[in-house]
Short mmCIF file of C-alpha atoms and ligand atoms in Angstrom, two decimals:
data_model
loop_
_atom_site.label_atom_id
_atom_site.label_comp_id
_atom_site.label_asym_id
_atom_site.label_seq_id
_atom_site.Cartn_x
_atom_site.Cartn_y
_atom_site.Cartn_z
CA MET A 1 -51.59 21.47 46.80
CA GLU A 2 -50.78 24.40 44.52
CA ALA A 3 -49.33 22.09 41.84
CA GLY A 4 -52.40 19.85 42.08
CA ARG A 5 -54.72 22.79 41.52
CA PHE A 6 -52.62 23.92 38.57
CA LEU A 7 -52.88 20.47 36.99
CA VAL A 8 -56.65 20.40 37.38
CA SER A 9 -57.05 23.77 35.72
CA VAL A 10 -54.76 22.84 32.80
CA ARG A 11 -56.71 19.62 32.27
CA GLY A 12 -59.93 21.58 32.41
CA ILE A 13 -58.73 23.92 29.71
CA GLU A 14 -57.48 21.03 27.60
CA GLU A 15 -60.91 19.41 27.71
CA ILE A 16 -62.69 22.66 26.87
CA ILE A 17 -60.45 23.25 23.86
CA GLU A 18 -60.80 19.67 22.64
CA ARG A 19 -64.57 19.96 22.81
CA LEU A 20 -64.42 23.27 20.97
CA GLU A 21 -62.24 21.73 18.25
CA ARG A 22 -64.51 18.72 17.94
CA SER A 23 -67.93 20.35 18.05
CA GLY A 24 -67.51 24.13 18.09
CA GLU A 25 -69.40 24.13 21.38
CA LEU A 26 -68.58 26.14 24.47
CA ASP A 27 -70.67 26.58 27.61
CA PHE A 28 -70.47 29.69 29.76
CA ASP A 29 -68.24 28.12 32.43
CA GLY A 30 -65.81 26.92 29.77
CA PHE A 31 -65.84 30.35 28.17
CA LYS A 32 -65.08 32.01 31.51
CA MET A 33 -62.21 29.61 32.11
CA LEU A 34 -60.70 30.32 28.71
CA MET A 35 -61.01 34.08 29.19
CA GLU A 36 -59.26 33.78 32.54
CA ALA A 37 -56.60 31.33 31.30
CA ASP A 38 -52.95 32.04 32.05
CA GLU A 39 -50.04 31.99 29.61
CA SER A 40 -50.01 28.21 28.98
CA GLY A 41 -53.79 27.99 28.51
CA ARG A 42 -53.69 30.97 26.18
CA GLU A 43 -50.91 29.38 24.13
CA ARG A 44 -52.84 26.11 23.81
CA LEU A 45 -55.96 28.04 22.71
CA ARG A 46 -53.99 30.09 20.22
CA ALA A 47 -52.34 27.00 18.69
CA ALA A 48 -55.69 25.23 18.33
CA ALA A 49 -57.26 28.27 16.64
CA ARG A 50 -54.35 28.74 14.26
CA ALA A 51 -54.37 25.05 13.32
CA CYS A 52 -58.10 25.38 12.64
CA ALA A 53 -57.62 28.44 10.38
CA ASP A 54 -54.68 26.76 8.59
CA GLY A 55 -56.92 23.74 7.97
CA VAL A 56 -59.56 25.87 6.24
CA TYR A 57 -57.59 28.71 4.63
CA GLY A 58 -53.99 27.48 4.68
CA ARG A 59 -51.35 30.17 5.08
CA ALA A 60 -53.32 32.74 3.10
CA VAL A 61 -54.24 36.11 4.54
CA TYR A 62 -56.83 38.00 2.52
CA ILE A 63 -56.62 41.74 2.06
CA ARG A 64 -59.46 44.19 1.68
CA GLY A 65 -58.89 47.79 0.65
CA LEU A 66 -60.66 50.10 3.05
CA ILE A 67 -62.01 53.39 1.72
CA GLU A 68 -63.29 55.62 4.52
CA PHE A 69 -65.37 57.88 2.31
CA THR A 70 -67.27 60.09 4.78
CA ASN A 71 -67.03 60.93 8.45
CA TYR A 72 -70.38 62.76 8.60
CA CYS A 73 -72.74 60.76 10.79
CA ARG A 74 -76.30 61.32 11.92
CA ASN A 75 -75.83 58.92 14.85
CA ASP A 76 -74.48 59.64 18.28
CA CYS A 77 -72.96 56.38 19.51
CA LEU A 78 -71.27 57.21 22.80
CA TYR A 79 -67.97 55.51 21.94
CA CYS A 80 -67.41 56.85 18.45
CA GLY A 81 -65.20 59.78 17.49
CA ILE A 82 -67.31 60.68 14.44
CA ARG A 83 -70.60 60.88 16.43
CA ARG A 84 -72.71 63.86 15.45
CA SER A 85 -72.19 65.66 18.79
CA ASN A 86 -68.43 65.75 18.38
CA GLN A 87 -67.89 69.41 17.46
CA ASN A 88 -64.14 68.81 17.17
CA ALA A 89 -64.45 66.30 14.34
CA ASP A 90 -63.13 67.79 11.11
CA ARG A 91 -65.79 66.59 8.67
CA TYR A 92 -65.09 65.44 5.10
CA ARG A 93 -66.65 63.42 2.35
CA LEU A 94 -64.95 62.05 -0.75
CA THR A 95 -66.34 62.77 -4.19
CA GLN A 96 -67.25 59.95 -6.53
CA GLU A 97 -64.10 60.75 -8.52
CA GLN A 98 -61.95 60.48 -5.41
CA ILE A 99 -63.54 57.14 -4.51
CA MET A 100 -62.93 55.85 -8.06
CA SER A 101 -59.35 56.99 -7.89
CA CYS A 102 -58.84 55.09 -4.59
CA CYS A 103 -60.16 51.98 -6.36
CA GLU A 104 -57.90 52.55 -9.35
CA GLN A 105 -54.87 52.83 -7.13
CA GLY A 106 -56.00 49.82 -5.08
CA TYR A 107 -56.60 47.71 -8.18
CA GLY A 108 -53.09 48.48 -9.37
CA LEU A 109 -51.75 47.29 -6.02
CA GLY A 110 -53.62 43.99 -6.35
CA PHE A 111 -56.71 44.65 -4.25
CA ARG A 112 -59.78 42.72 -5.42
CA THR A 113 -62.13 43.81 -2.63
CA PHE A 114 -63.05 47.38 -1.86
CA VAL A 115 -64.72 48.17 1.43
CA LEU A 116 -66.62 51.45 1.39
CA GLN A 117 -67.04 52.53 4.98
CA GLY A 118 -68.53 55.68 6.40
CA GLY A 119 -70.78 57.34 8.92
CA GLU A 120 -74.52 57.47 8.25
CA ASP A 121 -74.31 60.48 5.98
CA ALA A 122 -77.58 61.77 4.46
CA TYR A 123 -75.68 63.22 1.50
CA PHE A 124 -75.08 59.67 0.30
CA THR A 125 -78.65 58.87 -0.70
CA ASP A 126 -79.53 55.39 -1.94
CA GLU A 127 -79.26 56.73 -5.46
CA ARG A 128 -75.73 58.04 -4.91
CA VAL A 129 -74.61 54.84 -3.17
CA CYS A 130 -76.05 52.70 -5.99
CA ASP A 131 -74.35 54.87 -8.54
CA ILE A 132 -70.96 54.50 -6.84
CA VAL A 133 -71.37 50.73 -6.44
CA SER A 134 -72.37 50.19 -10.05
CA LYS A 135 -69.53 52.39 -11.35
CA ILE A 136 -66.99 50.37 -9.35
CA LYS A 137 -68.47 47.04 -10.52
CA GLU A 138 -68.50 48.28 -14.11
CA ALA A 139 -64.84 49.34 -13.96
CA TYR A 140 -63.67 46.30 -11.95
CA PRO A 141 -66.03 43.38 -12.60
CA ASP A 142 -63.57 40.96 -11.02
CA CYS A 143 -63.72 42.78 -7.67
CA ALA A 144 -66.04 42.46 -4.70
CA VAL A 145 -67.64 45.57 -3.26
CA THR A 146 -68.35 45.65 0.46
CA LEU A 147 -70.51 48.32 2.05
CA SER A 148 -70.28 49.39 5.68
CA ILE A 149 -72.61 52.36 6.00
CA GLY A 150 -74.80 51.45 8.92
CA GLU A 151 -78.49 50.84 9.44
CA LYS A 152 -80.81 51.20 6.42
CA SER A 153 -84.22 49.94 5.41
CA ARG A 154 -84.51 46.55 3.78
CA GLU A 155 -85.45 48.32 0.53
CA SER A 156 -82.21 50.29 0.59
CA TYR A 157 -80.14 47.16 1.25
CA GLN A 158 -81.94 45.47 -1.66
CA ALA A 159 -81.23 48.42 -3.95
CA PHE A 160 -77.49 48.38 -3.10
CA PHE A 161 -77.42 44.63 -3.69
CA ASP A 162 -79.16 45.03 -7.05
CA ALA A 163 -76.59 47.68 -7.96
CA GLY A 164 -73.86 45.08 -7.43
CA ALA A 165 -72.78 45.22 -3.77
CA ASP A 166 -71.57 41.78 -2.68
CA ARG A 167 -70.95 42.11 1.04
CA TYR A 168 -72.05 44.22 4.01
CA LEU A 169 -70.30 44.83 7.31
CA LEU A 170 -72.44 45.88 10.24
CA ARG A 171 -71.09 45.12 13.67
CA HIS A 172 -73.91 44.22 16.03
CA GLU A 173 -71.80 45.96 18.75
CA THR A 174 -73.37 43.93 21.58
CA ALA A 175 -76.08 41.29 21.49
CA ASN A 176 -77.44 42.36 24.87
CA GLU A 177 -80.24 44.97 24.75
CA GLU A 178 -79.37 46.54 28.11
CA HIS A 179 -75.68 46.81 27.28
CA TYR A 180 -76.61 48.19 23.87
CA GLY A 181 -78.62 50.90 25.64
CA ARG A 182 -75.57 51.99 27.63
CA LEU A 183 -73.45 52.42 24.50
CA HIS A 184 -76.03 54.18 22.34
CA PRO A 185 -78.60 56.96 22.50
CA PRO A 186 -82.22 55.88 23.09
CA GLU A 187 -83.23 56.10 19.42
CA LEU A 188 -80.92 53.18 18.56
CA SER A 189 -81.79 49.62 19.52
CA CYS A 190 -80.16 46.24 19.51
CA ALA A 191 -83.30 44.73 17.96
CA ASP A 192 -83.09 47.11 14.97
CA ARG A 193 -79.41 46.37 14.52
CA LYS A 194 -80.08 42.63 14.50
CA ARG A 195 -83.02 43.10 12.14
CA CYS A 196 -80.64 44.77 9.67
CA LEU A 197 -78.27 41.82 9.84
CA TRP A 198 -81.03 39.28 9.21
CA ASP A 199 -82.35 41.37 6.29
CA LEU A 200 -78.87 41.56 4.77
CA LYS A 201 -78.45 37.81 5.04
CA GLU A 202 -81.84 37.09 3.52
CA ILE A 203 -81.14 39.40 0.60
CA GLY A 204 -78.05 37.37 -0.20
CA TYR A 205 -75.12 39.47 0.98
CA GLN A 206 -72.03 37.96 2.51
CA VAL A 207 -72.50 39.51 5.92
CA GLY A 208 -70.13 40.59 8.68
CA CYS A 209 -71.18 41.29 12.26
CA GLY A 210 -68.95 41.90 15.28
CA PHE A 211 -68.28 43.91 18.40
CA MET A 212 -65.72 45.87 20.36
CA VAL A 213 -63.78 44.01 23.03
CA GLY A 214 -63.71 45.76 26.40
CA SER A 215 -66.37 48.32 25.53
CA PRO A 216 -67.61 50.21 28.61
CA PHE A 217 -69.84 48.17 30.96
CA GLN A 218 -69.24 44.94 29.00
CA THR A 219 -69.40 41.78 31.13
CA LEU A 220 -68.27 38.23 30.36
CA GLU A 221 -71.97 37.33 30.19
CA ASN A 222 -72.43 39.98 27.48
CA LEU A 223 -69.51 38.55 25.52
CA TYR A 224 -70.93 35.06 25.80
CA GLU A 225 -74.22 36.37 24.39
CA ASP A 226 -72.22 37.83 21.50
CA LEU A 227 -70.77 34.39 20.78
CA LEU A 228 -74.23 32.81 20.84
CA PHE A 229 -75.61 35.48 18.52
CA ILE A 230 -72.75 34.88 16.08
CA LYS A 231 -73.47 31.14 16.14
CA GLU A 232 -77.13 31.84 15.40
CA LEU A 233 -76.54 34.37 12.63
CA GLU A 234 -73.77 32.35 10.96
CA PRO A 235 -72.18 35.42 9.37
CA HIS A 236 -69.46 35.12 6.74
CA MET A 237 -67.22 37.57 8.59
CA VAL A 238 -66.78 38.53 12.23
CA GLY A 239 -65.05 41.84 12.91
CA ILE A 240 -63.80 42.30 16.45
CA GLY A 241 -61.27 44.75 17.81
CA PRO A 242 -60.55 46.43 21.12
CA PHE A 243 -62.58 49.44 22.21
CA ILE A 244 -60.21 52.43 22.29
CA PRO A 245 -61.32 55.70 23.90
CA GLN A 246 -61.62 58.84 21.79
CA LYS A 247 -61.00 61.97 23.83
CA ASP A 248 -63.98 64.01 22.57
CA THR A 249 -66.60 61.36 23.37
CA PRO A 250 -68.44 60.61 26.64
CA PHE A 251 -66.21 57.52 26.97
CA GLY A 252 -63.00 59.51 26.50
CA ASN A 253 -61.67 58.54 29.93
CA MET A 254 -62.67 54.89 29.87
CA ALA A 255 -60.11 52.07 29.70
CA ALA A 256 -59.33 50.45 26.35
CA GLY A 257 -60.00 46.76 25.66
CA THR A 258 -56.95 44.58 26.20
CA LEU A 259 -54.74 42.65 23.80
CA ASP A 260 -55.13 39.48 25.87
CA MET A 261 -58.93 39.51 25.75
CA THR A 262 -59.05 40.37 22.05
CA LEU A 263 -56.66 37.57 21.09
CA LYS A 264 -58.48 35.00 23.22
CA LEU A 265 -61.80 36.01 21.66
CA LEU A 266 -60.37 35.80 18.14
CA SER A 267 -59.24 32.24 18.91
CA ILE A 268 -62.56 31.25 20.44
CA ILE A 269 -64.51 32.72 17.51
CA ARG A 270 -62.26 30.85 15.06
CA LEU A 271 -62.86 27.54 16.85
CA MET A 272 -66.61 28.14 17.10
CA ASN A 273 -66.86 29.25 13.44
CA PRO A 274 -64.01 27.54 11.56
CA LYS A 275 -64.88 29.02 8.15
CA ALA A 276 -65.41 32.61 9.25
CA LEU A 277 -63.42 35.43 7.71
CA LEU A 278 -61.81 37.10 10.72
CA PRO A 279 -59.93 40.38 10.36
CA ALA A 280 -56.94 41.36 12.46
CA THR A 281 -58.12 44.95 12.79
CA THR A 282 -56.43 48.34 12.75
CA ALA A 283 -57.63 48.86 16.34
CA LEU A 284 -55.72 45.72 17.33
CA GLY A 285 -52.63 47.14 15.63
CA THR A 286 -53.21 50.38 17.52
CA ILE A 287 -53.13 48.91 21.05
CA ALA A 288 -50.00 46.83 20.33
CA PRO A 289 -47.28 47.35 17.70
CA ASP A 290 -47.50 43.68 16.65
CA GLY A 291 -51.24 43.39 17.34
CA ARG A 292 -52.20 42.42 13.79
CA GLU A 293 -49.50 39.75 13.59
CA LEU A 294 -50.66 38.33 16.94
CA GLY A 295 -54.24 38.48 15.64
CA ILE A 296 -53.31 36.31 12.64
CA LEU A 297 -51.37 33.94 14.89
CA SER A 298 -54.49 33.66 17.08
CA GLY A 299 -56.74 32.60 14.20
CA ALA A 300 -57.53 35.71 12.12
CA ASN A 301 -57.15 35.53 8.32
CA VAL A 302 -57.96 38.98 6.91
CA VAL A 303 -56.25 42.40 7.04
CA MET A 304 -57.69 45.67 5.79
CA PRO A 305 -55.09 48.20 4.68
CA ASN A 306 -56.31 51.73 4.20
CA LEU A 307 -56.83 53.05 0.66
CA SER A 308 -58.27 56.43 1.68
CA PRO A 309 -56.42 59.55 0.51
CA VAL A 310 -53.74 60.44 3.07
CA ASN A 311 -55.13 63.96 3.60
CA VAL A 312 -58.37 62.60 5.13
CA ARG A 313 -56.96 59.64 7.04
CA ASN A 314 -56.59 61.28 10.43
CA LYS A 315 -60.08 62.78 10.12
CA TYR A 316 -61.67 59.33 10.26
CA ALA A 317 -60.77 59.32 13.94
CA LEU A 318 -63.07 56.75 15.54
CA TYR A 319 -60.58 56.46 18.42
CA ASP A 320 -57.32 58.08 19.53
CA ASN A 321 -53.85 57.27 18.15
CA LYS A 322 -55.09 55.27 15.15
CA ILE A 323 -52.20 53.80 13.16
CA CYS A 324 -51.51 54.07 9.41
CA THR A 325 -52.85 57.61 9.09
CA SER A 326 -49.84 59.01 7.27
CA ASP A 327 -48.91 56.15 4.93
CA GLU A 328 -49.75 56.00 1.25
CA ALA A 329 -51.81 52.97 0.19
CA ALA A 330 -48.79 51.32 -1.45
CA GLU A 331 -46.69 51.72 1.69
CA CYS A 332 -49.48 50.37 3.83
CA LYS A 333 -49.97 47.31 1.65
CA GLY A 334 -46.21 46.69 1.40
CA CYS A 335 -45.83 47.05 5.16
CA LEU A 336 -48.64 44.62 5.91
CA SER A 337 -47.40 42.10 3.32
CA ARG A 338 -43.95 42.11 4.93
CA ARG A 339 -45.44 41.85 8.41
CA MET A 340 -47.41 38.78 7.34
CA GLU A 341 -44.42 37.20 5.56
CA ARG A 342 -42.32 37.59 8.69
CA ILE A 343 -44.74 35.36 10.60
CA GLY A 344 -45.02 32.81 7.77
CA TYR A 345 -48.21 33.98 6.04
CA ASN A 346 -48.87 35.26 2.52
CA VAL A 347 -51.08 38.13 1.59
CA VAL A 348 -53.20 36.95 -1.33
CA THR A 349 -54.95 39.18 -3.78
CA ALA A 350 -57.89 36.88 -4.64
CA ARG A 351 -61.36 38.22 -3.89
CA GLY A 352 -61.22 35.99 -0.84
CA ASP A 353 -64.85 35.01 -0.65
CA TYR A 354 -66.20 32.98 2.20
CA ILE A 355 -64.87 29.48 1.69
CA ASP A 356 -68.24 27.91 0.73
CA LYS A 357 -68.36 30.15 -2.30
CA GLN A 358 -64.81 29.51 -3.50
CA SER A 359 -64.41 27.28 -6.48
N1 LIG B 1 -71.49 53.71 10.29
C1 LIG B 1 -71.14 52.35 10.01
C2 LIG B 1 -71.67 51.44 11.08
O1 LIG B 1 -72.27 51.88 12.04
O2 LIG B 1 -71.51 50.23 10.92
C3 LIG B 1 -69.64 52.13 9.79
C4 LIG B 1 -68.71 53.02 10.53
S1 LIG B 1 -68.55 52.66 12.27
C5 LIG B 1 -67.56 54.01 12.77
C6 LIG B 1 -67.45 51.26 12.23
C7 LIG B 1 -67.14 50.57 13.55
O3 LIG B 1 -66.16 51.32 14.26
C8 LIG B 1 -68.26 50.43 14.53
O4 LIG B 1 -69.05 49.33 14.20
C9 LIG B 1 -67.52 50.28 15.87
O5 LIG B 1 -67.51 48.93 16.32
C10 LIG B 1 -66.11 50.77 15.56
N2 LIG B 1 -65.72 51.84 16.51
C11 LIG B 1 -66.31 53.03 16.68
N3 LIG B 1 -65.75 53.70 17.70
C12 LIG B 1 -64.76 52.91 18.18
C13 LIG B 1 -63.83 53.03 19.26
N4 LIG B 1 -63.83 54.10 20.05
N5 LIG B 1 -62.95 52.02 19.46
C14 LIG B 1 -62.96 50.95 18.65
N6 LIG B 1 -63.82 50.77 17.64
C15 LIG B 1 -64.72 51.73 17.41
FE1 LIG B 2 -50.39 50.72 7.22
FE2 LIG B 2 -48.26 49.30 8.16
S1 LIG B 2 -50.19 48.61 7.57
S2 LIG B 2 -48.34 51.34 7.49
#
C-alpha cells in the first residue's frame, strides 16, 4: 500500500516536470506537489532545471559587481534592516568618487556589469543619479550599468535610461495585494510596484523582478501568483532569495525562508522561464554555507559579488548575519570563482546580457 502510494506520487512528479520542460506550464496542484516533493522529487526537479540552464547558457555563470552606495531610505518596509524607522542603522552614502573607484577596481577584476543598489535616498536626485550613470558609461563604455534604487516616476526612469542605464532591478516582493499590504506600510502598494516594472520594460530596460522566499504570511497561493506574474511580465532577470529576519525590524523574530523552498523555486522559475537570468543570491549563501553553489546547481546562472568598500559593507544590513561583509572585492570574486569551478562552472566576465540580445 505504502509502496504503491509512493509510486503514484513519483509518477505524478515525473509528469509535472515533463510538462514543465515541454511547455513551461504548471498548474497550482502541480506547483503544490513540487513544493512538497521529497528528496527524489527534488533531485529530479533540480536535474531538469540544470539541464535547461545548461541548454541555454552552457556552463557559464555571469558575475555582476554590486555597489551598495547608500543605506538611507525613505521607505519603511517591515522586513528591511535599512527601513527609515530603524534607529540602529548606521547610515552612510558613498561619494561619486568612491563609486567611481569601486568601478575602477571592479573593471580591473574583470567585471563588465555594475549594479548600483541603494535605499530610496532623496540626496540622490535624478540629476545626481544621471550624472553617476553617465560618468560610469563614459569611463567604461563596454560595461552595463544596472540600477536598483526603488520606485520612481516614469520620467525619472526615462532620464536614467537616457543617461545610459541599461538594466533595472526592482523586486515586486509579492504579486498579491493583500500580502503586499502585510509586508509594507499603507503608503506603498503592489499596484504601484507593478506599474514601475511595466514602465521600465516599456522604456527599454532589461528588467529584473523577484521576491523573498518565506516572507512572513506568505502562502503557496501567493507564491503561485508570483510565478504567474513573472510569466506575464517576462522579465530578463528574476531575483529570489530567502527572507532573513533583521533584529531591529518588526519581523525580527519571524522564521527565515528555507533552503529547500528557495532551491525548488529557483528550479521551477528556470523551467518556466528558460532564458531568464537567475542569481544565486547572497541571502541564499547566508542561510547555507554552500547555498550559492546549490543555487547554481538548481538552475541559477548569475552571482553578484560585492564591490562596495569594506568599511561600509556591514552597514548595508538588510538582514542579520549577511556574508561577505569583511572581504575585499578581489577576495570575494576569487572566492566565488573557485566555488563555481569546484562544481564545474566558469565565471565569465562578459556583460552577460539576456540571451536574446547576445550576438
Ligand atoms: N531600494 C531598492 C528597492 O526597493 O528595490 C533596492 C534595495 S532593497 C533593500 C533590495 C531587496 O532586498 C528588496 O527588494 C528585498 O527583496 C531584499 N530584502 C530586504 N530585506 C530583506 C530581508 N530581511 N531578507 C531578505 N531580503 C531582504
Ligand atoms: Fe564574498 Fe566568498 S563570495 S567572500
